[in-house]
């Protein structure tokens, strides 16, 4: 396999979102996007006792992209302005199409509030092409059991295939543009060759552990590696028990206009989004 070289390495910036500790490797001052991936938030792991919500994000709007939540640990109750309600448990993925607009809240589930525990997850923003930005909002609540697993390296590598075809299997998420999303768990010594279509942009985010890339340098947690499009993939060797998220996708290649929760192509469309939100065109949601 011809291995891809590294274009850029970024470390997570830490932010506090209303009491929630969030690590953000994308975007940073150096990297605006890895088309079609716009933003990656790694929240937790945060351990709390009963009655405490380490997440607690109240009603807010989105338009023009897909927010995807990978819940590694904990429980999230999701509610929105269109009357939808969804429960995410450990290992579940919520693939949401914000499309023309939605207002939602993301909070700890009643069971989590009752018992306490560890909350950890990743929220990823994936851009939509211009023709699909005003699509009807939709959800795919993907239960853990529906996600196929690819086991390699004598059980030391486990790849959960959330989206895309990979090594003869197919991930359950339906996407607007070609996307590959893999949740990798590696035990120390585990080795895998990750195959990526040549025209896809690709990134690797290390949540935990230490991973040697292409039999060369090793990288620790909270690091994001963005690859050049100069090979068929890359290899990973776990130097310690590790968790990583592998994301790749066909670039959309259209102009980007972004303001907070809206991702459009022009500034005029951002103004329209703000106006539509004020006018209640994304629905009304009061908790
Ligand atoms: Mn949101």
mmCIF file of C-alpha atoms and ligand atoms in Angstrom, residues 57-58 60-62 65 67 78 96 104-106 123 125, ligand 1:
data_model
loop_
_atom_site.group_PDB
_atom_site.id
_atom_site.type_symbol
_atom_site.label_atom_id
_atom_site.label_comp_id
_atom_site.label_asym_id
_atom_site.label_seq_id
_atom_site.Cartn_x
_atom_site.Cartn_y
_atom_site.Cartn_z
ATOM 1 C CA UNK A 57 -26.868 22.173 25.962
ATOM 2 C CA UNK A 58 -30.163 24.091 25.775
ATOM 3 C CA UNK A 60 -30.112 26.146 19.681
ATOM 4 C CA UNK A 61 -30.523 26.142 15.870
ATOM 5 C CA UNK A 62 -28.572 24.508 13.038
ATOM 6 C CA UNK A 65 -24.873 20.667 7.506
ATOM 7 C CA UNK A 67 -24.149 17.245 13.139
ATOM 8 C CA UNK A 78 -32.222 14.765 22.387
ATOM 9 C CA UNK A 96 -28.636 14.273 12.049
ATOM 10 C CA UNK A 104 -32.724 21.232 19.422
ATOM 11 C CA UNK A 105 -31.389 20.549 22.913
ATOM 12 C CA UNK A 106 -28.837 17.932 23.953
ATOM 13 C CA UNK A 123 -19.678 15.637 17.887
ATOM 14 C CA UNK A 125 -20.042 18.600 11.781
HETATM 15 MN MN1 LIG B 1 -26.528 21.009 18.334
#
